[in-house]
mmCIF file of C-alpha atoms in Angstrom:
data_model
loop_
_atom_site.group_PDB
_atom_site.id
_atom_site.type_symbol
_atom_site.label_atom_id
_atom_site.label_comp_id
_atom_site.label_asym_id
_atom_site.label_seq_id
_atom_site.Cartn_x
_atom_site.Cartn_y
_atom_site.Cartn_z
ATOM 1 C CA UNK Q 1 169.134 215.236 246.093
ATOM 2 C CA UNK Q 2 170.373 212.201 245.634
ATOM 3 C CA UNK Q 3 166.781 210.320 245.110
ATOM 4 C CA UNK Q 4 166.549 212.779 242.420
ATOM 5 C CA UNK Q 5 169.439 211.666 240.973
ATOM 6 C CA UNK Q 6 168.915 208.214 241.312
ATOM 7 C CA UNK Q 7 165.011 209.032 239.246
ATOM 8 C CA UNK Q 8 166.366 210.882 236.748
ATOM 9 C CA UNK Q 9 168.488 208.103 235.992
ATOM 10 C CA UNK Q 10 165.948 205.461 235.849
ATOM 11 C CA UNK Q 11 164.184 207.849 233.455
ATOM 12 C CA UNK Q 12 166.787 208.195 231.264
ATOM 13 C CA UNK Q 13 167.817 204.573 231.014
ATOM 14 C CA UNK Q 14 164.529 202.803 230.767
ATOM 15 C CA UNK Q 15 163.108 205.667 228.152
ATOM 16 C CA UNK Q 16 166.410 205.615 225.957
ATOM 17 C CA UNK Q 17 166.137 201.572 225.328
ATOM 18 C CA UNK Q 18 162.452 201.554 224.271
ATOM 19 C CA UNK Q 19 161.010 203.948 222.159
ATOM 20 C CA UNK Q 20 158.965 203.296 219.271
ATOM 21 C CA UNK Q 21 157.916 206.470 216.542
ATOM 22 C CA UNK Q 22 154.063 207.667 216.195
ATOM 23 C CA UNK Q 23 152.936 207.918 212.941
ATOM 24 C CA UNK Q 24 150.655 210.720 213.049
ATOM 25 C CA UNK Q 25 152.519 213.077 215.379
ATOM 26 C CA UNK Q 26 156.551 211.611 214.342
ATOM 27 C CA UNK Q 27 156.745 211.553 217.890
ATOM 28 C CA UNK Q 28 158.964 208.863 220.383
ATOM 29 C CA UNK Q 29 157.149 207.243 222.487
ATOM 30 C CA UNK Q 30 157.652 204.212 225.134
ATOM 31 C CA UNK Q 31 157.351 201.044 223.896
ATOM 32 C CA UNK Q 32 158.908 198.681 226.598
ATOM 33 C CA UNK Q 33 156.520 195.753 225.043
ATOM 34 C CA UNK Q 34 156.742 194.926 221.629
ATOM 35 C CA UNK Q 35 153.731 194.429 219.196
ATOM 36 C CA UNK Q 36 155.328 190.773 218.780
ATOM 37 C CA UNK Q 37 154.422 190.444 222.661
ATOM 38 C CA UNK Q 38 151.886 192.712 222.996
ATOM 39 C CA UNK Q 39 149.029 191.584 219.693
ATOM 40 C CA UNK Q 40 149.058 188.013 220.891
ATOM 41 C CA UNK Q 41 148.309 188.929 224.290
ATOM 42 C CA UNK Q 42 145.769 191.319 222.903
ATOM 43 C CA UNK Q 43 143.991 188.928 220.830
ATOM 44 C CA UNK Q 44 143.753 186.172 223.571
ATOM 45 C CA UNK Q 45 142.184 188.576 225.549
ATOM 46 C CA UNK Q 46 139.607 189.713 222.871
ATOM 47 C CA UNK Q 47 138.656 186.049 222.139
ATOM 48 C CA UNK Q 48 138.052 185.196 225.688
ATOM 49 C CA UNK Q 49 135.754 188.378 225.928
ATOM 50 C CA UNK Q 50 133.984 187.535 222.944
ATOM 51 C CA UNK Q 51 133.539 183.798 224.672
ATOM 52 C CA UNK Q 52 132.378 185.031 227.579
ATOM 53 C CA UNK Q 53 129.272 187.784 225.854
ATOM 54 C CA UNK Q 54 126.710 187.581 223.158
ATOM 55 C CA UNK Q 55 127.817 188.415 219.955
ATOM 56 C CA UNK Q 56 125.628 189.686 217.512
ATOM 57 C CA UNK Q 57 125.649 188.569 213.921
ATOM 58 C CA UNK Q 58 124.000 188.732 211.080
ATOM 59 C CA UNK Q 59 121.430 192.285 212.106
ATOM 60 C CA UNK Q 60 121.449 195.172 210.387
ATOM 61 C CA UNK Q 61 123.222 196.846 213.041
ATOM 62 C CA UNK Q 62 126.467 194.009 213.347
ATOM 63 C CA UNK Q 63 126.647 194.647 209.626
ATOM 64 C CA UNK Q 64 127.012 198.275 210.123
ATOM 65 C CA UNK Q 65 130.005 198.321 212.933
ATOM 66 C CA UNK Q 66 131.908 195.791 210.708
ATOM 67 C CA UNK Q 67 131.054 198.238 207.150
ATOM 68 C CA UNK Q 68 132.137 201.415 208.978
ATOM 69 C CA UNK Q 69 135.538 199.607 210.679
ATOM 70 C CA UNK Q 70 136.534 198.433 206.934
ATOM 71 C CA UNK Q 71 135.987 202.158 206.107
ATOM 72 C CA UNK Q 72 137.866 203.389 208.683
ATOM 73 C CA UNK Q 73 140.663 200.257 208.318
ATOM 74 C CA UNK Q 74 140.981 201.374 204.648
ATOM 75 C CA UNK Q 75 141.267 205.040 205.487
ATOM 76 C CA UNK Q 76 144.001 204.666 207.757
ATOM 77 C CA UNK Q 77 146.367 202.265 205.357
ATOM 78 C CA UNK Q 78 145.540 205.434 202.584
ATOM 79 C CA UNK Q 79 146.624 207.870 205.521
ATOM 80 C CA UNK Q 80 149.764 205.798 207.117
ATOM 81 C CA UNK Q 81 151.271 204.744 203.245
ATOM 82 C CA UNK Q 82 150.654 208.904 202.289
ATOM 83 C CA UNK Q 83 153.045 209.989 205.094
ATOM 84 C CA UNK Q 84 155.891 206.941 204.734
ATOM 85 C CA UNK Q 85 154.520 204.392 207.193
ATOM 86 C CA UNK Q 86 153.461 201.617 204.531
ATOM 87 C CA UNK Q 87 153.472 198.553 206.143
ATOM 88 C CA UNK Q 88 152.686 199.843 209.161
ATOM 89 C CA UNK Q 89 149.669 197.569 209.976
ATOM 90 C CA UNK Q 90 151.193 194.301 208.126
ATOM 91 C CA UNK Q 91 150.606 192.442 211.916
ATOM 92 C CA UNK Q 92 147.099 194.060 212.488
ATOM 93 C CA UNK Q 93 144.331 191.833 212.348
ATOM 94 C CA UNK Q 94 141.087 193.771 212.056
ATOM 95 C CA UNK Q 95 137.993 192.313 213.212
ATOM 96 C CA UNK Q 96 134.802 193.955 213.935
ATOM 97 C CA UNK Q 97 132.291 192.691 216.592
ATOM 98 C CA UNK Q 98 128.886 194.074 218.258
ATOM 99 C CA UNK Q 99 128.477 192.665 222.087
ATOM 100 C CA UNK Q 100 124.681 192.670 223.023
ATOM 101 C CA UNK Q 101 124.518 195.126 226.414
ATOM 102 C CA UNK Q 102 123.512 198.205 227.941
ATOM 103 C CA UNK Q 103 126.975 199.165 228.354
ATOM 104 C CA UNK Q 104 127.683 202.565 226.748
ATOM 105 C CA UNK Q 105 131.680 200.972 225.254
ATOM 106 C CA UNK Q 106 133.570 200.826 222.342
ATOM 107 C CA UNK Q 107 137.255 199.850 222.342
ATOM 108 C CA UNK Q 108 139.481 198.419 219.990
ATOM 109 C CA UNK Q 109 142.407 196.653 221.346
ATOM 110 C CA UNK Q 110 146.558 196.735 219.783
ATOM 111 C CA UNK Q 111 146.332 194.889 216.486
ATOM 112 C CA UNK Q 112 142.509 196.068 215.523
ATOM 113 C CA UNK Q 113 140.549 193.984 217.620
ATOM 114 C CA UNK Q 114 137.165 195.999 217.676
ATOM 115 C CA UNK Q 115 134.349 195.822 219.783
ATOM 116 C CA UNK Q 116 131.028 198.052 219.970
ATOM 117 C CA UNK Q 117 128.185 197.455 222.962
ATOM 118 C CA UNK Q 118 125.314 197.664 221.678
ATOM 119 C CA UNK Q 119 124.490 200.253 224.386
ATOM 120 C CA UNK Q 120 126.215 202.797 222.892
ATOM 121 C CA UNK Q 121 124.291 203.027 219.542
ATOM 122 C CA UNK Q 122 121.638 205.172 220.182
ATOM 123 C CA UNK Q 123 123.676 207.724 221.288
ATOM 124 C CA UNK Q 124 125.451 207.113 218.557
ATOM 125 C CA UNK Q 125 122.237 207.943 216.832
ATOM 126 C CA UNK Q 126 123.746 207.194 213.100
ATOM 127 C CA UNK Q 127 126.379 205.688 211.148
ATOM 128 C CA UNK Q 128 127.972 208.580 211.050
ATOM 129 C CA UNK Q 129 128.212 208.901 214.583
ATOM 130 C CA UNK Q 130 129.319 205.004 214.753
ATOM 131 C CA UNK Q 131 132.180 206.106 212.016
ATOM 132 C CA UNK Q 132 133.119 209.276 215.006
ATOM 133 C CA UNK Q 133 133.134 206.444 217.212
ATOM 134 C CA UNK Q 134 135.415 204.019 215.805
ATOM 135 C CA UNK Q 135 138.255 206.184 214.392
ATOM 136 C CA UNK Q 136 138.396 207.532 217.830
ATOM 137 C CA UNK Q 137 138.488 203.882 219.135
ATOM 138 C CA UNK Q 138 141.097 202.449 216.065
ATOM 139 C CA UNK Q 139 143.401 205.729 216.921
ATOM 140 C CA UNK Q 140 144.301 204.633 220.205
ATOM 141 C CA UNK Q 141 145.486 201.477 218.434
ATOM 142 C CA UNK Q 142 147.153 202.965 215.978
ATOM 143 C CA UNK Q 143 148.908 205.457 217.937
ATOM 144 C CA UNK Q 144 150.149 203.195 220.593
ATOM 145 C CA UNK Q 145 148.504 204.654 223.115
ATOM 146 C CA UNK Q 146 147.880 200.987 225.014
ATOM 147 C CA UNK Q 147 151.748 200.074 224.818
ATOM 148 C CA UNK Q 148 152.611 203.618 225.571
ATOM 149 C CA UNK Q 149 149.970 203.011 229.105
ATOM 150 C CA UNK Q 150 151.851 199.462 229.865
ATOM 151 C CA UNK Q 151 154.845 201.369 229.628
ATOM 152 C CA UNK Q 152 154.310 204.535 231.887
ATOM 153 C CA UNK Q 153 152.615 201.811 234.350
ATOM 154 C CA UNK Q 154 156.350 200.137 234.414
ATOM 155 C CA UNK Q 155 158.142 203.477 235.021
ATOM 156 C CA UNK Q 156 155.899 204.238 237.491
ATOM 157 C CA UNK Q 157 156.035 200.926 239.301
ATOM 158 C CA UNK Q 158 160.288 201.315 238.630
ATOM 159 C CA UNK Q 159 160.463 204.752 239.965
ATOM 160 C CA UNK Q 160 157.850 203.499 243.335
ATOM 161 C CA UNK Q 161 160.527 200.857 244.103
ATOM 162 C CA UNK Q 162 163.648 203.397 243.096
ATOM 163 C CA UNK Q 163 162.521 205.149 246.191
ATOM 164 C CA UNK Q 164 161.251 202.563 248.371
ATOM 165 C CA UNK Q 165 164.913 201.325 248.180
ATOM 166 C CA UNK Q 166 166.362 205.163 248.603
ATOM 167 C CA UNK Q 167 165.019 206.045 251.462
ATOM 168 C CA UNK Q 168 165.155 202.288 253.621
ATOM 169 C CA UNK Q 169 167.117 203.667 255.850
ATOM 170 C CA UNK Q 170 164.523 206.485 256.850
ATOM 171 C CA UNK Q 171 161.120 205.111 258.216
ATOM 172 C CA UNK Q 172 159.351 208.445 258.466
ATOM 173 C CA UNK Q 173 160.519 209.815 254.881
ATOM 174 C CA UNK Q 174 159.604 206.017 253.342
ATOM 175 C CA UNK Q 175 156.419 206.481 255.238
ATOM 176 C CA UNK Q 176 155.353 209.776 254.053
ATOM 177 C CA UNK Q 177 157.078 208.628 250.631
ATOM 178 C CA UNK Q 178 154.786 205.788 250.310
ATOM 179 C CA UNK Q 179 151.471 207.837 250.965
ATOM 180 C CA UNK Q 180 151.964 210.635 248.829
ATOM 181 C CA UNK Q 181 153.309 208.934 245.874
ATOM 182 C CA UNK Q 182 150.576 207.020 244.307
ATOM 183 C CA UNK Q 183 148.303 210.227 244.597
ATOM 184 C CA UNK Q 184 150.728 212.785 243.215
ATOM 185 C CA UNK Q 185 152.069 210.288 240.587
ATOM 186 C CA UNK Q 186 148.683 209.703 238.946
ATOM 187 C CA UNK Q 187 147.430 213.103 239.500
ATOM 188 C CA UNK Q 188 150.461 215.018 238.141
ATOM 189 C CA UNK Q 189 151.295 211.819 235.638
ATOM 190 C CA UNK Q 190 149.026 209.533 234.792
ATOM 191 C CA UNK Q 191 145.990 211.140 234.368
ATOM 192 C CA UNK Q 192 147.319 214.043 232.601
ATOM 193 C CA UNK Q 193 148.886 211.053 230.238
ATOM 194 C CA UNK Q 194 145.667 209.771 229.805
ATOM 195 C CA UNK Q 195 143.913 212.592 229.154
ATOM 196 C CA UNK Q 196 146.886 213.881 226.294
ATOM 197 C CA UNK Q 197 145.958 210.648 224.401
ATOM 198 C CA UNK Q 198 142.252 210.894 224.497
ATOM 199 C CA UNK Q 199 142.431 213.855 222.831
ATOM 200 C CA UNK Q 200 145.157 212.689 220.400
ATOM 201 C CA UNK Q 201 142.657 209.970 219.441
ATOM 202 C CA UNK Q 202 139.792 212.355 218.757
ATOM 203 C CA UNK Q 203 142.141 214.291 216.444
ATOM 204 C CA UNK Q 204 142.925 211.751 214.550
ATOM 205 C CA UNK Q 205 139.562 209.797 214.640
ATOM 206 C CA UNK Q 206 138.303 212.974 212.867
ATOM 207 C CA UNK Q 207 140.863 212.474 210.205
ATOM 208 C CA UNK Q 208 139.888 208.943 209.550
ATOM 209 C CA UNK Q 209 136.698 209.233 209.139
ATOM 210 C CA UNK Q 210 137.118 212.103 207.148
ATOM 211 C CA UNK Q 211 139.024 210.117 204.506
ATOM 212 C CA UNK Q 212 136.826 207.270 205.001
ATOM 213 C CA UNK Q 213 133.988 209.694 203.810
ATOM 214 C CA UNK Q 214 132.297 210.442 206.947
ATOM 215 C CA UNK Q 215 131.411 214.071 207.913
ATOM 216 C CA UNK Q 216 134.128 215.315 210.581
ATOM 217 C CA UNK Q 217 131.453 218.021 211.724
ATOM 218 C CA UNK Q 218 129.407 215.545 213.673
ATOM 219 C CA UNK Q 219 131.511 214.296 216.066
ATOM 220 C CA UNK Q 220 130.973 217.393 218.109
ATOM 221 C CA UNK Q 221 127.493 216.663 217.666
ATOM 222 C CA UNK Q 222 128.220 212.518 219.352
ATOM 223 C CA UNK Q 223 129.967 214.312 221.718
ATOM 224 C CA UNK Q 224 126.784 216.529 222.859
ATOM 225 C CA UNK Q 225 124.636 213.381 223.023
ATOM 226 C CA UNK Q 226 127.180 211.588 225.061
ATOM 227 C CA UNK Q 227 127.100 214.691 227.436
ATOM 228 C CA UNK Q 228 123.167 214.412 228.061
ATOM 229 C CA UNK Q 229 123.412 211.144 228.361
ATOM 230 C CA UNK Q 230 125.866 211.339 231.256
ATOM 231 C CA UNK Q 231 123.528 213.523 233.129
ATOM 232 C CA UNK Q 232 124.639 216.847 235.388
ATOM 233 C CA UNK Q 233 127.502 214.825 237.654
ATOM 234 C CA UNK Q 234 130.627 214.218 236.235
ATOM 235 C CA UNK Q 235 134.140 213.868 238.069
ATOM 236 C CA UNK Q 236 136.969 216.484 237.634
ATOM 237 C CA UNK Q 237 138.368 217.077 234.389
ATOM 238 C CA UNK Q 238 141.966 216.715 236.498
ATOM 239 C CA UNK Q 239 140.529 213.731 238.572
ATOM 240 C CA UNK Q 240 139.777 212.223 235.339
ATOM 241 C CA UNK Q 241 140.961 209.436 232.229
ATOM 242 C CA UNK Q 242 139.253 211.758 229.809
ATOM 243 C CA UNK Q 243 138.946 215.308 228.745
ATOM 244 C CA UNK Q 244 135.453 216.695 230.179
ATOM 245 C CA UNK Q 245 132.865 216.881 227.917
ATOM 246 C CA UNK Q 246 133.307 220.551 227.094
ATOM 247 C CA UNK Q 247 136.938 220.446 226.513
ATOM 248 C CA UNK Q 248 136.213 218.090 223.937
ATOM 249 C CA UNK Q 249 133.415 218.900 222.086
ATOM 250 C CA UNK Q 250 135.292 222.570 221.802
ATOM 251 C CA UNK Q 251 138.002 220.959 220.404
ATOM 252 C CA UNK Q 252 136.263 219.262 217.688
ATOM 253 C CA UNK Q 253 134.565 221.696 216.901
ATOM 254 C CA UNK Q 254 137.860 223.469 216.360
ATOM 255 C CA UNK Q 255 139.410 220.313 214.512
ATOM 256 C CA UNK Q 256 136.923 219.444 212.043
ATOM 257 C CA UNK Q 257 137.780 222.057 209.730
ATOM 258 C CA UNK Q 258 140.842 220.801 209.762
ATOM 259 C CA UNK Q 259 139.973 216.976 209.359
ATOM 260 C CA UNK Q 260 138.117 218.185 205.809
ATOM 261 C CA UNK Q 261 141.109 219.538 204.880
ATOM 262 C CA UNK Q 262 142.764 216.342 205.682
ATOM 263 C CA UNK Q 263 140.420 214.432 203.729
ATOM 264 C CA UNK Q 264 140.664 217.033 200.715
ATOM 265 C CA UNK Q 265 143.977 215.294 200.082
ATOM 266 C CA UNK Q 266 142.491 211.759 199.545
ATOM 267 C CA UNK Q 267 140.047 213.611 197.161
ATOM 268 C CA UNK Q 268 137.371 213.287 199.344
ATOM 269 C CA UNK Q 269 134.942 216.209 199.328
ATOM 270 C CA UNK Q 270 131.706 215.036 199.732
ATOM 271 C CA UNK Q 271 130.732 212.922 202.713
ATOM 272 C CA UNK Q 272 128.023 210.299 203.279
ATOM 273 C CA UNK Q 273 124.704 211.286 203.774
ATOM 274 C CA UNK Q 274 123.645 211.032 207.842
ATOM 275 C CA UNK Q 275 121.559 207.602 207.853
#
């Protein structure tokens, strides 16, 4: 009882001093590092990646990641100044860069640092698929969800010495303490965590590249491609980072209608044709 107490309080505290709001959801969420920490770090870490690959410039293909991610960059400015968050990007920098290998990877890091592999574009298959691609990457930025990781990985390192120094005095209940709690924390916590923003980010990658003209309907379709190409094995949905590949192409299914409607309100109707 009294470890319990001592948790809860932790909780409390550390989630009470650092919150930060999500624009699409009007949501708290942790923020125990700032963007004024957190972008430079980010872009230090982007450069030195870029330093240490091939970057591709000047192809028809590096042309076409950097096109669809000012598409997407304008879309979500429209989207965040609609619903009161003008401003919101003032400190992003958005950059747009295609890394030569046979990794299948996309990721955009805090601030809109974004980078494609140039494995993943035939599953891609299209721009459109690209555009699926990147709002789903740019979401997670805009959302938070990499400060909101940082700051669950604090709590859970907190709470991992809360009862390391709760139960000193007990060798057997630190022991069994010790062994169970990295399994049951990311099992019942993290994972589930990570899993909640995954599928935050498809939602409102769908949006974005709805307003940015792009037809929300084929996602699904990226989604089935990215299926075959990870062949029959696949681990646990609730061992995993990520939604399985069922779950989510479901649930896209089930969003797009929603993402047109979305887009309807930026008076756009008609999307791009699939190239």
């Amino acid at each position: 009882m009294k470890l319990n107490k001592i948790v809860l309080s932790f909780v409390i505290v550390v989630v009470a001093v650092s919150c930060a709001t999500n624009p699409f959801t009007g949501k708290k969420t942790m923020a125990f590092v700032g963007n004024d920490e957190l972008f430079p770090s980010a872009f230090a870490q982007y450069n030195q990646v870029l330093t240490e690959n091939k970057v591709l410039t000047g192809t028809s293909d590096a042309e076409m990641i950097t096109r669809v991610g000012q598409r997407i960059a304008v879309a979500a400015e429209r989207y965040l100044t609609a619903n009161g968050f003008e401003g919101y990007l003032e400190d992003y920098q958005w950059e747009y860069k295609l890394i030569e290998s046979e990794q299948v990877n996309a990721w955009c890091m805090p601030g809109g640092k974004i980078a494609f592999y140039t494995g993943i574009l035939p599953i891609a298959a299209n721009e459109t698929g690209v555009a699926a691609i990147m709002g789903h990457e740019v979401a997670h930025a805009l959302a938070n969800h990499g400060q909101q990781r940082m700051s669950a990985a604090y709590i859970q390192q907190g709470l991992s010495a809360v009862g390391n120094v709760a139960l000193s005095s007990d060798d057997q209940a630190l022991g069994i303490f010790n062994q169970s709690f990295g399994v049951v924390s990311n099992v019942a916590g993290m994972l589930p965590f990570s899993r909640a923003h995954e599928t935050e980010a498809d939602k409102i990658g769908l949006y974005l590249m709805g307003i940015a003209g792009y037809n929300p309907e084929e996602a699904s379709e990226l989604w089935v491609r990215m299926k075959a190409n990870s062949g029959a094995s696949s681990t646990p949905e609730f061992l995993s980072t990520h939604p399985s590949n069922d779950s989510r192409i479901e649930n896209l299914k089930a969003l797009a209608p929603q993402a047109k409607e979305e887009a309807a309100k930026y008076g756009v109707t008609l999307f791009r044709a699939i190239n």
